[in-house]
């Protein structure tokens, strides 16, 4: 009987010590995590706009219309051919629908290509080491890309252009070229824009 009691006591004591050691290890582990996280500096970027181009939304809509134009042409052209073959619609309807649809799509596509990478917003981060461009893609969608300020190719190093109503933007290590319209654009910080890209705007 005494032997059984002592064995049970040993088991209870062993379980208690195991629980305490587990709790102690858990607390130490959490403390070490806290100390490590406190030693890691928090990096947060706050972006502020230095350039805006409000009409960018209209150019974006025009780019999206191109997609709908193409889809509509693909759907209506076969229907017009079937209706013309069944004498429901007069002769020449299929050709007219196809020509209007294709020429409209091509015109909008050329328009989108000319305005590809048109920048609508330029942001500068709180460290003034990175910039972010928000621009229009070929399909009219908004795209964003970040670059280091030190990678900016300044205006003096860019090839001269005969078109004077926009500023070209380029970056070291990137094949993409961007354009910024200065007519209709709003410079939130014209001095910072000029100092980053090398344009004399003041």
Short mmCIF file of C-alpha atoms in Angstrom, two decimals:
data_model
loop_
_atom_site.label_atom_id
_atom_site.label_comp_id
_atom_site.label_asym_id
_atom_site.label_seq_id
_atom_site.Cartn_x
_atom_site.Cartn_y
_atom_site.Cartn_z
CA UNK A 1 0.00 0.00 0.00
CA UNK A 2 2.76 2.43 0.95
CA UNK A 3 4.65 1.43 -2.16
CA UNK A 4 1.64 2.22 -4.34
CA UNK A 5 1.17 5.64 -2.68
CA UNK A 6 4.83 6.48 -3.16
CA UNK A 7 4.68 5.43 -6.83
CA UNK A 8 1.60 7.61 -7.38
CA UNK A 9 3.33 10.49 -5.64
CA UNK A 10 6.33 10.09 -7.89
CA UNK A 11 4.11 10.15 -10.97
CA UNK A 12 2.31 13.31 -9.77
CA UNK A 13 5.62 14.97 -8.96
CA UNK A 14 7.08 14.01 -12.33
CA UNK A 15 4.01 15.32 -14.22
CA UNK A 16 4.08 18.57 -12.24
CA UNK A 17 7.76 19.10 -13.02
CA UNK A 18 7.14 18.35 -16.70
CA UNK A 19 4.31 20.89 -16.87
CA UNK A 20 6.41 23.52 -15.11
CA UNK A 21 9.41 22.91 -17.34
CA UNK A 22 7.18 23.12 -20.43
CA UNK A 23 5.61 26.37 -19.21
CA UNK A 24 9.02 27.80 -18.41
CA UNK A 25 10.36 26.88 -21.84
CA UNK A 26 7.28 28.40 -23.50
CA UNK A 27 7.70 31.66 -21.59
CA UNK A 28 11.40 31.82 -22.41
CA UNK A 29 10.67 31.14 -26.05
CA UNK A 30 8.10 33.95 -26.18
CA UNK A 31 10.47 36.31 -24.38
CA UNK A 32 13.20 35.55 -26.89
CA UNK A 33 10.78 36.22 -29.72
CA UNK A 34 9.82 39.56 -28.21
CA UNK A 35 13.42 40.59 -27.73
CA UNK A 36 14.28 39.63 -31.31
CA UNK A 37 11.30 41.50 -32.74
CA UNK A 38 12.16 44.58 -30.70
CA UNK A 39 15.68 44.57 -32.16
CA UNK A 40 14.38 44.47 -35.76
CA UNK A 41 13.75 47.99 -37.03
CA UNK A 42 10.33 48.52 -38.55
CA UNK A 43 10.44 49.84 -42.09
CA UNK A 44 7.30 51.50 -43.40
CA UNK A 45 7.04 53.54 -46.58
CA UNK A 46 4.65 56.44 -46.78
CA UNK A 47 4.05 57.63 -50.32
CA UNK A 48 3.20 61.20 -51.22
CA UNK A 49 2.27 62.34 -54.72
CA UNK A 50 4.58 64.76 -56.52
CA UNK A 51 2.73 64.65 -59.85
CA UNK A 52 -0.86 63.99 -60.97
CA UNK A 53 -2.52 63.85 -64.36
CA UNK A 54 -6.32 63.86 -63.80
CA UNK A 55 -7.32 63.07 -67.45
CA UNK A 56 -5.61 59.69 -67.08
CA UNK A 57 -8.99 58.16 -66.24
CA UNK A 58 -10.36 59.11 -69.66
CA UNK A 59 -7.40 57.48 -71.41
CA UNK A 60 -7.92 54.39 -69.29
CA UNK A 61 -11.58 54.17 -70.33
CA UNK A 62 -10.61 54.51 -74.00
CA UNK A 63 -8.21 51.61 -73.61
CA UNK A 64 -10.88 49.43 -72.04
CA UNK A 65 -13.41 50.28 -74.77
CA UNK A 66 -11.02 48.66 -77.26
CA UNK A 67 -11.48 45.31 -75.52
CA UNK A 68 -15.28 45.58 -75.62
CA UNK A 69 -15.10 46.69 -79.24
CA UNK A 70 -13.14 43.58 -80.19
CA UNK A 71 -15.46 41.23 -78.28
CA UNK A 72 -18.56 42.86 -79.77
CA UNK A 73 -17.17 42.56 -83.30
CA UNK A 74 -16.37 38.87 -82.82
CA UNK A 75 -19.93 38.23 -81.59
CA UNK A 76 -21.90 40.37 -84.03
CA UNK A 77 -20.01 39.58 -87.26
CA UNK A 78 -21.08 35.88 -87.42
CA UNK A 79 -24.66 36.81 -86.48
CA UNK A 80 -24.83 39.42 -89.24
CA UNK A 81 -23.48 36.88 -91.74
CA UNK A 82 -26.11 34.33 -90.69
CA UNK A 83 -28.88 36.96 -90.87
CA UNK A 84 -27.68 38.10 -94.30
CA UNK A 85 -27.54 34.50 -95.56
CA UNK A 86 -31.12 33.97 -94.36
CA UNK A 87 -32.24 37.19 -96.10
CA UNK A 88 -33.26 38.65 -92.75
CA UNK A 89 -30.84 41.53 -93.30
CA UNK A 90 -29.95 43.11 -96.65
CA UNK A 91 -26.86 42.17 -98.64
CA UNK A 92 -23.68 43.89 -97.51
CA UNK A 93 -24.61 43.95 -93.82
CA UNK A 94 -21.86 41.49 -92.90
CA UNK A 95 -19.21 43.53 -94.74
CA UNK A 96 -20.38 46.77 -93.15
CA UNK A 97 -20.42 45.33 -89.62
CA UNK A 98 -17.01 43.72 -90.08
CA UNK A 99 -15.38 46.84 -91.53
CA UNK A 100 -16.76 49.09 -88.79
CA UNK A 101 -15.76 46.66 -86.06
CA UNK A 102 -12.25 45.97 -87.34
CA UNK A 103 -11.40 49.60 -88.17
CA UNK A 104 -12.73 50.75 -84.81
CA UNK A 105 -10.66 48.14 -83.00
CA UNK A 106 -7.52 49.04 -84.97
CA UNK A 107 -8.01 52.76 -84.34
CA UNK A 108 -8.40 52.24 -80.61
CA UNK A 109 -5.40 49.87 -80.58
CA UNK A 110 -3.18 52.47 -82.25
CA UNK A 111 -4.48 55.05 -79.80
CA UNK A 112 -3.61 52.75 -76.89
CA UNK A 113 -0.13 52.08 -78.27
CA UNK A 114 0.57 55.80 -78.55
CA UNK A 115 -0.52 56.33 -74.95
CA UNK A 116 1.04 53.17 -73.57
CA UNK A 117 2.89 53.81 -70.29
CA UNK A 118 1.28 57.21 -69.89
CA UNK A 119 1.95 58.14 -66.26
CA UNK A 120 -0.99 59.35 -64.22
CA UNK A 121 0.63 59.58 -60.79
CA UNK A 122 4.18 59.77 -59.45
CA UNK A 123 4.77 59.10 -55.76
CA UNK A 124 7.87 59.65 -53.63
CA UNK A 125 8.40 57.62 -50.47
CA UNK A 126 9.20 59.06 -47.06
CA UNK A 127 12.91 58.20 -47.38
CA UNK A 128 13.07 59.97 -50.76
CA UNK A 129 14.98 56.99 -52.13
CA UNK A 130 12.16 55.33 -54.09
CA UNK A 131 9.52 56.52 -56.51
CA UNK A 132 6.36 54.78 -57.66
CA UNK A 133 4.73 55.30 -61.05
CA UNK A 134 1.06 54.61 -61.69
CA UNK A 135 0.44 54.35 -65.43
CA UNK A 136 -1.96 52.99 -68.04
CA UNK A 137 -1.34 49.64 -69.69
CA UNK A 138 -2.29 48.61 -73.23
CA UNK A 139 -5.66 47.26 -72.08
CA UNK A 140 -6.44 50.42 -70.12
CA UNK A 141 -5.70 48.89 -66.75
CA UNK A 142 -3.84 50.73 -63.99
CA UNK A 143 -0.33 49.47 -63.37
CA UNK A 144 2.19 50.40 -60.71
CA UNK A 145 5.96 50.03 -60.65
CA UNK A 146 8.64 51.13 -58.20
CA UNK A 147 12.15 52.38 -58.95
CA UNK A 148 15.05 53.70 -56.97
CA UNK A 149 15.68 57.40 -57.37
CA UNK A 150 19.32 56.68 -58.12
CA UNK A 151 18.25 54.62 -61.17
CA UNK A 152 16.53 57.57 -62.84
CA UNK A 153 18.08 58.56 -66.18
CA UNK A 154 18.12 62.33 -66.01
CA UNK A 155 16.87 64.53 -68.80
CA UNK A 156 20.38 65.53 -69.94
CA UNK A 157 21.23 61.87 -70.59
CA UNK A 158 18.09 61.12 -72.61
CA UNK A 159 18.04 61.42 -76.41
CA UNK A 160 16.44 64.70 -77.57
CA UNK A 161 12.84 64.57 -78.70
CA UNK A 162 11.04 66.89 -81.13
CA UNK A 163 7.72 66.44 -79.33
CA UNK A 164 7.55 69.12 -76.68
CA UNK A 165 4.26 68.45 -74.89
CA UNK A 166 5.48 65.54 -72.75
CA UNK A 167 8.52 64.48 -70.74
CA UNK A 168 10.04 61.04 -71.35
CA UNK A 169 11.04 59.03 -68.28
CA UNK A 170 13.56 56.19 -68.32
CA UNK A 171 15.46 54.17 -65.73
CA UNK A 172 18.72 52.26 -65.60
CA UNK A 173 18.15 48.51 -65.79
CA UNK A 174 14.68 48.84 -67.36
CA UNK A 175 13.66 48.72 -71.01
CA UNK A 176 10.34 50.41 -70.30
CA UNK A 177 9.86 54.03 -71.33
CA UNK A 178 7.22 56.27 -69.76
CA UNK A 179 5.74 59.61 -70.72
CA UNK A 180 4.51 62.48 -68.56
CA UNK A 181 2.24 65.18 -69.99
CA UNK A 182 3.08 68.55 -68.52
CA UNK A 183 0.02 70.21 -70.09
CA UNK A 184 -2.95 69.31 -67.95
CA UNK A 185 -0.76 67.78 -65.27
CA UNK A 186 -0.57 69.01 -61.70
CA UNK A 187 2.86 69.11 -60.04
CA UNK A 188 2.33 68.62 -56.31
CA UNK A 189 6.05 69.22 -55.70
CA UNK A 190 7.54 70.75 -58.82
CA UNK A 191 10.98 71.29 -57.28
CA UNK A 192 11.28 67.66 -56.22
CA UNK A 193 10.10 66.45 -59.63
CA UNK A 194 12.66 68.63 -61.36
CA UNK A 195 15.50 67.57 -59.10
CA UNK A 196 14.75 63.85 -59.51
CA UNK A 197 14.26 63.76 -63.28
CA UNK A 198 16.53 66.65 -64.23
CA UNK A 199 13.92 68.89 -65.83
CA UNK A 200 14.09 72.66 -65.31
CA UNK A 201 10.49 73.45 -64.43
CA UNK A 202 10.82 76.35 -61.99
#
